[in-house]
Short mmCIF file of C-alpha atoms and ligand atoms in Angstrom, two decimals:
data_model
loop_
_atom_site.label_atom_id
_atom_site.label_comp_id
_atom_site.label_asym_id
_atom_site.label_seq_id
_atom_site.Cartn_x
_atom_site.Cartn_y
_atom_site.Cartn_z
CA UNK A 21 309.85 -6.01 109.98
CA UNK A 22 307.21 -6.25 107.27
CA UNK A 23 303.69 -7.58 107.64
CA UNK A 24 302.80 -7.60 103.98
CA UNK A 25 303.73 -10.75 102.18
CA UNK A 26 304.11 -9.98 98.53
CA UNK A 27 307.44 -11.43 97.48
CA UNK A 28 308.76 -11.74 101.00
CA UNK A 29 311.39 -14.32 101.80
CA UNK A 30 312.01 -14.98 105.49
CA UNK A 31 315.34 -16.50 106.45
CA UNK A 32 315.47 -17.90 109.96
CA UNK A 33 319.03 -17.53 111.23
CA UNK A 34 321.78 -15.01 110.53
CA UNK A 35 324.62 -17.49 110.23
CA UNK A 36 326.81 -18.63 107.35
CA UNK A 37 324.02 -20.50 105.53
CA UNK A 38 321.40 -17.76 106.06
CA UNK A 39 323.69 -15.02 104.73
CA UNK A 40 324.80 -17.02 101.72
CA UNK A 41 321.20 -17.81 100.81
CA UNK A 42 320.04 -14.21 101.29
CA UNK A 43 322.82 -12.86 99.09
CA UNK A 44 322.26 -15.37 96.27
CA UNK A 45 318.51 -14.82 96.36
CA UNK A 46 318.82 -11.03 96.21
CA UNK A 47 321.45 -11.21 93.45
CA UNK A 48 319.07 -13.16 91.24
CA UNK A 49 315.84 -11.41 92.23
CA UNK A 50 316.58 -7.86 93.42
CA UNK A 51 312.85 -7.10 93.76
CA UNK A 52 312.31 -9.71 96.44
CA UNK A 53 312.14 -8.59 100.07
CA UNK A 54 314.70 -10.79 101.73
CA UNK A 55 314.69 -10.72 105.53
CA UNK A 56 317.11 -12.41 107.86
CA UNK A 57 315.56 -12.98 111.29
CA UNK A 58 318.23 -13.62 113.90
CA UNK A 59 317.41 -14.82 117.41
CA UNK A 60 320.45 -13.39 119.16
CA UNK A 61 321.61 -9.80 119.25
CA UNK A 62 324.48 -10.52 116.86
CA UNK A 63 324.68 -12.14 113.43
CA UNK A 64 327.45 -14.47 112.26
CA UNK A 65 328.54 -15.22 115.82
CA UNK A 66 329.93 -18.64 114.95
CA UNK A 67 331.90 -17.28 112.03
CA UNK A 68 333.51 -14.88 114.52
CA UNK A 69 334.78 -17.63 116.82
CA UNK A 70 335.44 -20.18 114.10
CA UNK A 71 338.85 -21.70 113.49
CA UNK A 72 340.26 -20.06 116.63
CA UNK A 73 339.18 -16.62 115.31
CA UNK A 74 340.69 -17.25 111.85
CA UNK A 75 337.66 -18.92 110.15
CA UNK A 76 338.57 -22.07 108.30
CA UNK A 77 336.36 -21.23 105.30
CA UNK A 78 336.74 -24.45 103.32
CA UNK A 79 339.20 -27.20 102.42
CA UNK A 80 341.44 -27.49 99.39
CA UNK A 81 340.12 -30.90 98.33
CA UNK A 82 338.65 -30.01 94.96
CA UNK A 83 336.96 -33.27 93.90
CA UNK A 84 333.34 -33.53 95.16
CA UNK A 85 333.65 -37.26 95.85
CA UNK A 86 336.86 -36.87 97.86
CA UNK A 87 335.37 -33.86 99.64
CA UNK A 88 332.10 -35.55 100.58
CA UNK A 89 333.98 -38.45 102.22
CA UNK A 90 334.58 -36.07 105.13
CA UNK A 91 330.92 -35.99 106.18
CA UNK A 92 329.84 -38.78 108.54
CA UNK A 93 326.27 -37.60 107.94
CA UNK A 94 325.43 -36.30 104.45
CA UNK A 95 328.26 -37.97 102.55
CA UNK A 96 326.11 -39.23 99.69
CA UNK A 97 323.50 -36.48 99.73
CA UNK A 98 326.06 -33.66 99.52
CA UNK A 99 327.65 -34.96 96.32
CA UNK A 100 325.18 -33.02 94.16
CA UNK A 101 325.38 -29.72 96.08
CA UNK A 102 329.20 -29.94 96.19
CA UNK A 103 329.32 -30.52 92.43
CA UNK A 104 327.26 -27.40 91.85
CA UNK A 105 328.77 -25.15 94.49
CA UNK A 106 331.90 -26.69 96.00
CA UNK A 107 335.21 -25.37 97.31
CA UNK A 108 336.26 -24.00 93.88
CA UNK A 109 333.15 -21.86 93.76
CA UNK A 110 333.59 -20.82 97.41
CA UNK A 111 337.14 -19.62 96.75
CA UNK A 112 335.96 -17.78 93.64
CA UNK A 113 332.98 -16.29 95.51
CA UNK A 114 335.15 -14.77 98.22
CA UNK A 115 337.99 -13.74 95.91
CA UNK A 116 335.62 -11.94 93.55
CA UNK A 117 334.49 -9.93 96.59
CA UNK A 118 338.02 -9.01 97.58
CA UNK A 119 338.72 -11.76 100.15
CA UNK A 120 341.88 -13.69 99.37
CA UNK A 121 342.19 -17.17 100.81
CA UNK A 122 345.34 -19.14 101.56
CA UNK A 123 345.85 -22.88 101.92
CA UNK A 124 347.71 -24.36 104.89
CA UNK A 125 349.86 -27.49 104.44
CA UNK A 126 347.01 -29.73 105.69
CA UNK A 127 344.59 -28.31 103.09
CA UNK A 128 342.58 -26.01 105.38
CA UNK A 129 341.79 -22.64 103.80
CA UNK A 130 341.70 -19.35 105.69
CA UNK A 131 341.50 -15.67 104.76
CA UNK A 132 345.03 -14.31 104.24
CA UNK A 133 344.28 -11.82 107.03
CA UNK A 134 343.98 -14.76 109.48
CA UNK A 135 340.90 -13.00 110.83
CA UNK A 136 337.32 -14.21 110.75
CA UNK A 137 336.27 -10.54 110.79
CA UNK A 138 337.31 -10.39 107.11
CA UNK A 139 334.66 -13.02 106.30
CA UNK A 140 332.04 -11.29 108.45
CA UNK A 141 332.74 -7.91 106.84
CA UNK A 142 332.46 -9.44 103.37
CA UNK A 143 329.15 -11.19 104.09
CA UNK A 144 327.63 -8.19 105.87
CA UNK A 145 328.68 -5.59 103.30
CA UNK A 146 327.57 -7.76 100.37
CA UNK A 147 324.17 -8.37 101.98
CA UNK A 148 323.80 -4.69 102.86
CA UNK A 149 324.66 -3.49 99.37
CA UNK A 150 322.02 -5.79 97.90
CA UNK A 151 319.36 -4.60 100.34
CA UNK A 152 318.99 -7.72 102.49
CA UNK A 153 317.19 -6.69 105.67
CA UNK A 154 318.44 -8.03 108.97
CA UNK A 155 316.52 -8.06 112.25
CA UNK A 156 318.30 -9.22 115.38
CA UNK A 157 316.76 -10.35 118.69
CA UNK A 158 314.06 -11.91 116.55
CA UNK A 159 313.77 -15.61 117.36
CA UNK A 160 311.15 -17.48 115.36
CA UNK A 161 309.23 -19.98 117.47
CA UNK A 162 306.45 -21.06 115.17
CA UNK A 163 305.69 -21.27 111.46
CA UNK A 164 302.03 -21.46 110.55
CA UNK A 165 300.86 -22.36 107.08
CA UNK A 166 298.32 -19.93 105.69
CA UNK A 167 295.20 -21.34 104.12
CA UNK A 168 295.33 -22.46 100.49
CA UNK A 169 293.41 -19.39 99.21
CA UNK A 170 296.17 -17.09 100.35
CA UNK A 171 298.66 -18.65 97.93
CA UNK A 172 301.01 -17.82 96.44
CA UNK A 173 301.68 -14.57 98.29
CA UNK A 174 301.37 -15.47 101.97
CA UNK A 175 302.01 -19.13 102.40
CA UNK A 176 303.48 -18.71 105.88
CA UNK A 177 302.99 -16.77 109.07
CA UNK A 178 305.97 -16.60 111.36
CA UNK A 179 305.55 -16.00 115.05
CA UNK A 180 308.56 -14.25 116.50
CA UNK A 181 309.80 -12.93 119.80
CA UNK A 182 310.17 -9.51 118.16
CA UNK A 183 306.62 -8.60 117.24
CA UNK A 184 303.18 -9.60 118.41
CA UNK A 185 301.96 -9.53 114.81
CA UNK A 186 302.96 -12.52 112.71
CA UNK A 187 305.33 -11.94 109.84
CA UNK A 188 303.93 -13.03 106.48
CA UNK A 189 306.13 -14.66 103.89
CA UNK A 190 305.72 -16.59 100.66
CA UNK A 191 308.88 -18.64 101.23
CA UNK A 192 310.82 -19.51 104.37
CA UNK A 193 314.38 -20.75 104.66
CA UNK A 194 315.27 -22.42 107.95
CA UNK A 195 318.99 -21.81 108.53
CA UNK A 196 318.96 -21.87 112.31
CA UNK A 197 322.07 -24.03 112.79
CA UNK A 198 322.47 -27.02 115.08
CA UNK A 199 321.17 -27.29 118.63
CA UNK A 200 322.14 -29.50 121.54
CA UNK A 201 318.51 -30.23 122.56
CA UNK A 202 315.51 -31.25 120.48
CA UNK A 203 313.16 -28.49 121.77
CA UNK A 204 314.40 -25.80 119.32
CA UNK A 205 313.39 -28.12 116.45
CA UNK A 206 309.82 -28.59 117.73
CA UNK A 207 308.31 -26.04 115.35
CA UNK A 208 309.80 -28.00 112.43
CA UNK A 209 308.35 -31.26 113.76
CA UNK A 210 305.01 -29.48 113.95
CA UNK A 211 305.23 -28.96 110.17
CA UNK A 212 305.64 -32.70 109.72
CA UNK A 213 309.44 -32.94 109.52
CA UNK A 214 311.37 -35.72 111.21
CA UNK A 215 314.31 -34.61 113.30
CA UNK A 216 317.20 -37.03 113.70
CA UNK A 217 317.96 -36.65 117.43
CA UNK A 218 320.70 -34.06 117.96
CA UNK A 219 323.91 -35.23 119.64
CA UNK A 220 327.33 -33.57 119.74
CA UNK A 221 330.07 -34.35 117.25
CA UNK A 222 333.77 -33.36 117.19
CA UNK A 223 334.69 -33.70 120.85
CA UNK A 224 337.68 -34.80 122.87
CA UNK A 225 337.72 -37.65 125.38
CA UNK A 226 338.17 -37.49 129.14
CA UNK A 227 340.08 -40.18 130.95
CA UNK A 228 341.70 -40.35 134.36
CA UNK A 229 344.00 -43.16 133.32
CA UNK A 230 347.23 -43.05 135.35
CA UNK A 231 349.37 -43.89 132.33
CA UNK A 232 348.59 -40.46 130.87
CA UNK A 233 348.77 -38.50 134.14
CA UNK A 234 351.98 -36.57 133.40
CA UNK A 235 351.93 -36.68 129.62
CA UNK A 236 349.96 -33.54 128.77
CA UNK A 237 351.26 -32.13 125.47
CA UNK A 238 352.67 -35.41 124.15
CA UNK A 239 351.65 -36.03 120.52
CA UNK A 240 351.83 -39.34 118.66
CA UNK A 241 351.82 -38.70 114.90
CA UNK A 242 350.42 -42.05 113.80
CA UNK A 243 348.09 -44.03 116.06
CA UNK A 244 344.83 -45.93 115.61
CA UNK A 245 341.93 -45.32 118.00
CA UNK A 246 339.01 -47.74 118.19
CA UNK A 247 335.77 -47.80 120.16
CA UNK A 248 335.84 -51.06 122.08
CA UNK A 249 333.52 -53.74 120.76
CA UNK A 250 332.93 -51.95 117.44
CA UNK A 251 334.60 -51.60 114.07
CA UNK A 252 334.65 -47.82 114.50
CA UNK A 253 338.28 -46.75 114.28
CA UNK A 254 340.34 -43.84 113.01
CA UNK A 255 344.02 -43.53 112.28
CA UNK A 256 346.03 -40.33 112.65
CA UNK A 257 347.70 -38.11 115.21
CA UNK A 258 346.68 -38.37 118.88
CA UNK A 259 347.36 -35.61 121.37
CA UNK A 260 347.45 -36.25 125.11
CA UNK A 261 345.93 -33.35 127.05
CA UNK A 262 345.65 -32.61 130.75
CA UNK A 263 342.14 -34.08 130.80
CA UNK A 264 342.55 -36.94 128.35
CA UNK A 265 342.85 -37.48 124.62
CA UNK A 266 342.49 -35.20 121.62
CA UNK A 267 344.07 -34.71 118.18
CA UNK A 268 342.77 -35.47 114.67
CA UNK A 269 342.26 -39.23 115.14
CA UNK A 270 340.20 -38.69 118.30
CA UNK A 271 338.11 -35.90 116.76
CA UNK A 272 337.46 -37.97 113.66
CA UNK A 273 336.43 -40.93 115.79
CA UNK A 274 334.10 -38.70 117.82
CA UNK A 275 332.38 -37.69 114.57
CA UNK A 276 332.02 -41.16 113.08
CA UNK A 277 331.02 -42.65 116.43
CA UNK A 278 328.95 -39.68 117.68
CA UNK A 279 325.81 -41.80 118.09
CA UNK A 280 327.66 -44.70 119.78
CA UNK A 281 329.26 -42.36 122.32
CA UNK A 282 325.88 -40.78 123.04
CA UNK A 283 324.16 -44.17 123.38
CA UNK A 284 326.83 -45.16 125.93
CA UNK A 285 326.38 -41.88 127.81
CA UNK A 286 329.95 -41.01 126.77
CA UNK A 287 331.28 -43.72 129.07
CA UNK A 288 333.02 -46.35 127.10
CA UNK A 289 336.38 -47.98 126.54
CA UNK A 290 338.66 -47.14 123.67
CA UNK A 291 341.67 -49.02 122.45
CA UNK A 292 344.74 -47.28 121.03
CA UNK A 293 347.40 -48.80 118.84
CA UNK A 294 350.30 -46.38 119.38
CA UNK A 295 352.28 -47.90 116.49
CA UNK A 296 349.71 -46.99 113.84
CA UNK A 297 348.73 -50.40 112.59
CA UNK A 298 351.36 -52.97 113.57
CA UNK A 299 350.03 -56.27 114.89
CA UNK A 300 350.81 -57.76 118.28
CA UNK A 301 352.79 -60.53 116.59
CA UNK A 302 354.91 -58.10 114.58
CA UNK A 303 355.67 -55.90 117.60
CA UNK A 304 356.50 -58.93 119.76
CA UNK A 305 358.85 -60.23 117.07
CA UNK A 306 360.55 -56.85 116.64
CA UNK A 307 361.11 -56.56 120.39
CA UNK A 308 362.77 -60.00 120.29
CA UNK A 309 365.08 -58.79 117.49
CA UNK A 310 365.98 -55.77 119.63
CA UNK A 311 367.23 -58.20 122.23
CA UNK A 312 370.00 -59.17 119.81
CA UNK A 313 370.58 -55.74 118.30
CA UNK A 314 370.36 -53.63 121.47
CA UNK A 315 371.00 -56.28 124.18
CA UNK A 316 372.81 -54.07 126.67
CA UNK A 317 370.80 -50.93 126.17
CA UNK A 318 368.01 -49.99 128.52
CA UNK A 319 364.54 -50.11 126.98
CA UNK A 320 363.80 -46.68 128.29
CA UNK A 321 366.44 -45.15 125.99
CA UNK A 322 365.23 -46.78 122.77
CA UNK A 323 361.52 -46.16 122.24
CA UNK A 324 359.45 -47.78 119.55
CA UNK A 325 359.73 -45.62 116.37
CA UNK A 326 357.15 -42.82 116.45
CA UNK A 327 356.36 -43.29 120.15
CA UNK A 328 357.55 -40.27 122.18
CA UNK A 329 359.94 -41.08 125.02
CA UNK A 330 357.60 -39.95 127.83
CA UNK A 331 354.76 -42.13 126.57
CA UNK A 332 357.16 -45.03 126.01
CA UNK A 333 358.28 -44.78 129.67
CA UNK A 334 354.64 -44.75 130.83
CA UNK A 335 353.87 -47.84 128.73
CA UNK A 336 356.93 -49.58 130.17
CA UNK A 337 355.72 -48.83 133.69
CA UNK A 338 352.24 -50.10 132.77
CA UNK A 339 353.84 -53.32 131.46
CA UNK A 340 355.61 -53.71 134.81
CA UNK A 341 359.08 -53.13 133.33
CA UNK A 342 361.68 -51.63 135.67
CA UNK A 343 363.50 -48.54 134.26
CA UNK A 344 366.85 -50.32 134.50
CA UNK A 345 365.71 -53.28 132.36
CA UNK A 346 367.81 -53.84 129.24
CA UNK A 347 366.60 -55.39 126.02
CA UNK A 348 368.81 -58.38 126.81
CA UNK A 349 367.15 -59.04 130.19
CA UNK A 350 363.54 -58.47 129.08
CA UNK A 351 361.47 -61.49 130.05
CA UNK A 352 358.98 -63.05 127.64
CA UNK A 353 356.04 -62.07 129.85
CA UNK A 354 357.21 -58.42 130.11
CA UNK A 355 357.89 -58.27 126.37
CA UNK A 356 354.41 -59.50 125.56
CA UNK A 357 352.89 -57.16 128.10
CA UNK A 358 354.72 -54.22 126.48
CA UNK A 359 353.64 -55.34 123.00
CA UNK A 360 350.07 -55.40 124.28
CA UNK A 361 350.42 -51.86 125.68
CA UNK A 362 351.79 -50.69 122.34
CA UNK A 363 349.14 -52.16 120.06
CA UNK A 364 346.06 -52.26 122.28
CA UNK A 365 346.22 -49.84 125.22
CA UNK A 366 342.73 -49.71 126.69
CA UNK A 367 341.40 -46.52 128.27
CA UNK A 368 338.17 -46.06 130.20
CA UNK A 369 336.51 -42.88 128.98
CA UNK A 370 334.61 -41.01 131.67
CA UNK A 371 333.09 -38.31 129.47
CA UNK A 372 333.73 -35.87 126.68
CA UNK A 373 334.83 -32.25 126.39
CA UNK A 374 334.08 -29.89 123.50
CA UNK A 375 336.90 -29.25 121.11
CA UNK A 376 337.50 -25.52 121.44
CA UNK A 377 338.47 -25.11 117.79
CA UNK A 378 335.26 -26.47 116.29
CA UNK A 379 332.23 -28.54 117.21
CA UNK A 380 328.99 -29.37 115.44
CA UNK A 381 325.68 -31.14 115.89
CA UNK A 382 325.10 -34.61 114.52
CA UNK A 383 321.38 -34.86 113.72
CA UNK A 384 318.75 -32.42 112.47
CA UNK A 385 316.22 -32.39 109.65
CA UNK A 386 316.02 -35.79 107.97
CA UNK A 387 317.64 -35.53 104.53
CA UNK A 388 315.07 -37.82 102.94
CA UNK A 389 312.52 -35.06 103.46
CA UNK A 390 314.54 -32.43 101.56
CA UNK A 391 315.20 -32.11 97.82
CA UNK A 392 318.98 -31.57 97.81
CA UNK A 393 318.81 -29.96 94.35
CA UNK A 394 316.83 -26.99 95.63
CA UNK A 395 316.96 -27.52 99.42
CA UNK A 396 313.15 -27.32 99.41
CA UNK A 397 311.13 -29.46 101.78
CA UNK A 398 309.52 -32.46 100.14
CA UNK A 399 306.66 -32.07 102.62
CA UNK A 400 305.89 -28.35 102.64
CA UNK A 401 306.00 -26.23 99.46
CA UNK A 402 307.94 -23.02 99.89
CA UNK A 403 309.85 -24.21 102.97
CA UNK A 404 313.63 -24.55 102.52
CA UNK A 405 316.54 -25.70 104.68
CA UNK A 406 320.27 -24.94 104.68
CA UNK A 407 323.29 -25.44 106.89
CA UNK A 408 323.71 -27.28 110.14
CA UNK A 409 319.96 -27.52 110.86
CA UNK A 410 320.09 -30.43 108.40
CA UNK A 411 321.30 -33.88 109.40
CA UNK A 412 324.69 -33.06 107.86
CA UNK A 413 327.96 -32.67 109.71
CA UNK A 414 331.57 -32.83 108.66
CA UNK A 415 335.04 -33.25 110.03
CA UNK A 416 337.13 -30.31 111.20
CA UNK A 417 338.97 -28.65 108.34
CA UNK A 418 336.44 -26.31 106.70
CA UNK A 419 333.91 -29.02 105.82
CA UNK A 420 331.13 -27.64 108.02
CA UNK A 421 331.26 -24.16 106.56
CA UNK A 422 331.43 -25.63 103.06
CA UNK A 423 328.17 -27.48 103.73
CA UNK A 424 326.63 -24.17 104.85
CA UNK A 425 327.92 -22.28 101.79
CA UNK A 426 326.80 -25.02 99.35
CA UNK A 427 323.31 -25.56 100.75
CA UNK A 428 322.75 -21.85 101.44
CA UNK A 429 323.72 -20.91 97.91
CA UNK A 430 321.44 -23.53 96.35
CA UNK A 431 318.52 -22.59 98.60
CA UNK A 432 318.91 -18.88 97.78
CA UNK A 433 319.03 -19.64 94.08
CA UNK A 434 315.99 -21.93 94.22
CA UNK A 435 313.91 -19.41 96.16
CA UNK A 436 314.73 -16.70 93.61
CA UNK A 437 313.94 -18.99 90.66
CA UNK A 438 310.71 -20.15 92.29
CA UNK A 439 309.73 -16.50 92.65
CA UNK A 440 310.35 -15.89 88.95
CA UNK A 441 308.23 -18.92 88.14
CA UNK A 442 305.45 -17.60 90.37
CA UNK A 443 305.58 -14.21 88.69
CA UNK A 444 305.30 -15.77 85.22
CA UNK A 445 302.35 -17.97 86.13
CA UNK A 446 300.80 -15.67 88.75
C1 LIG B 503 333.83 -22.93 118.21
C2 LIG B 503 333.45 -23.32 116.80
C3 LIG B 503 334.38 -23.15 115.78
C4 LIG B 503 334.08 -23.57 114.47
N1 LIG B 503 335.01 -23.41 113.50
C5 LIG B 503 334.73 -23.84 112.23
C6 LIG B 503 335.68 -23.66 111.18
O1 LIG B 503 336.73 -23.02 111.34
N2 LIG B 503 335.36 -24.18 109.95
C7 LIG B 503 334.19 -24.84 109.71
O2 LIG B 503 333.98 -25.30 108.59
N3 LIG B 503 333.26 -24.97 110.68
C8 LIG B 503 333.49 -24.47 111.92
N4 LIG B 503 332.55 -24.60 112.89
C9 LIG B 503 331.22 -25.13 112.52
C10 LIG B 503 330.45 -24.00 111.81
O3 LIG B 503 330.56 -22.82 112.60
C11 LIG B 503 328.98 -24.36 111.62
O4 LIG B 503 328.86 -25.60 111.01
C12 LIG B 503 328.31 -23.27 110.78
O5 LIG B 503 328.36 -22.05 111.47
C13 LIG B 503 326.88 -23.63 110.45
O6 LIG B 503 326.30 -22.53 109.81
P1 LIG B 503 324.72 -22.30 109.91
O7 LIG B 503 324.46 -21.00 109.23
O8 LIG B 503 324.01 -23.49 109.47
O9 LIG B 503 324.44 -22.16 111.47
P2 LIG B 503 324.92 -21.07 112.51
O10 LIG B 503 326.20 -20.47 112.12
O11 LIG B 503 324.84 -21.74 113.84
O12 LIG B 503 323.82 -19.95 112.41
C14 LIG B 503 322.49 -20.18 112.79
C15 LIG B 503 321.92 -18.89 113.32
O13 LIG B 503 320.52 -19.07 113.56
C16 LIG B 503 320.16 -18.42 114.76
N5 LIG B 503 318.93 -19.06 115.26
C17 LIG B 503 318.81 -20.27 115.87
N6 LIG B 503 317.50 -20.52 116.13
C18 LIG B 503 316.80 -19.45 115.68
C19 LIG B 503 315.42 -19.15 115.67
N7 LIG B 503 314.49 -19.98 116.16
N8 LIG B 503 315.03 -17.97 115.14
C20 LIG B 503 315.98 -17.10 114.62
N9 LIG B 503 317.30 -17.35 114.61
C21 LIG B 503 317.70 -18.52 115.12
C22 LIG B 503 321.38 -18.62 115.64
O14 LIG B 503 321.41 -17.66 116.69
C23 LIG B 503 322.53 -18.47 114.64
O15 LIG B 503 322.97 -17.14 114.54
C24 LIG B 503 332.81 -24.16 114.20
C25 LIG B 503 331.87 -24.29 115.22
C26 LIG B 503 332.17 -23.88 116.51
C27 LIG B 503 331.15 -24.04 117.59
#
């Protein structure tokens, strides 16, 4: 690790954003000393486990506005970065380095090898060939600003777990990812930055509700899930698991309502409309029509369209309907009770569980304090941010990596251009 500062760029964090920034910076300014300082013993650890080991690199939505709609935090602010380095550029970036990507029917993009190691190998070999230096087991715990006279060469001193001597740098990129607690952000607060409190996003919901007890594995393709007492709702597929509820609609709701869940200590009530969006009145009316059409048939044998048979049986039991009941003998009270179960089943949520495929942090460095054109701090010259350390998080589907690629690329470019500017005027 160096302790001279001339043209040294320190990148805190060897993740997706840190690597992308280092590579872009070195490409534009080969003479810069670009150092990645990684706290753990291994770089790109999240890339390795991402997308179930396949790495969902980005999403095939090519319009920045459509793409940015998938970020509960950062939607507006990411429009610019996505216009400059969006999914098109990501695909091109990887393909020009020999990594072919494929698009799955739902738009998620993966390497054709179906292995995240392909992405890791590409990032590591590109960085190595450009001369990016990587130090592992090197957590940064403090950034000190050097006095004004030292500018522009040694604006920062970094205190690390690796060396008793501080590392000197003229620019620092913080790409240290998201964290569950606020303590890891303390050294950024010490520089004057506001940290939006970190809370989890993209999680599944635990419930011990008896209606779901034996339904693990049942999937409903089109349901609406709402947090009780709010307008926060999401429509899509719901999957019943052995501990509760998962699937795209639940994960999306967990992202949009991340702060509400946290504020309620993850104990709340949700309401599910298993029909998608039909109203109570419509469902009640349809069930009355079934009385004429299917009079002698047992309810149990003719589920509501789109509602799997096992769930339908459980909802019938919850409505107090005997398995032998036919449409013709269904009482008004039972019919209305069933309609209620179909359009507004309420579930007490007792907690959350991480989604194994992907999870992120909601919260991080306040976006108002960062210039999203360069990713430079508006408070501290020469300090940059990229990736999940920012108060940006997206849905599952490649949106989180795209935010890391976009912001990392722009930060790397800006640091290189700032260096050229310094050389001209210096
Ligand atoms: C299980 C899982 C699967 C995922 N799958 C996908 C997916 O398929 N597609 C997708 O788009 N997103 C996925 N994500 C989200 C995605 O991995 C992150 O959004 C992305 O990795 C963020 O990149 P980053 O570089 O900002 O942070 P990170 O990848 O978290 O990298 C930050 C690095 O900084 C290091 N660090 C932290 N503090 C310090 C410090 N003080 N000093 C030095 N180093 C430090 C960390 O050890 C880490 O290596 C997944 C997340 C998880 C948890």
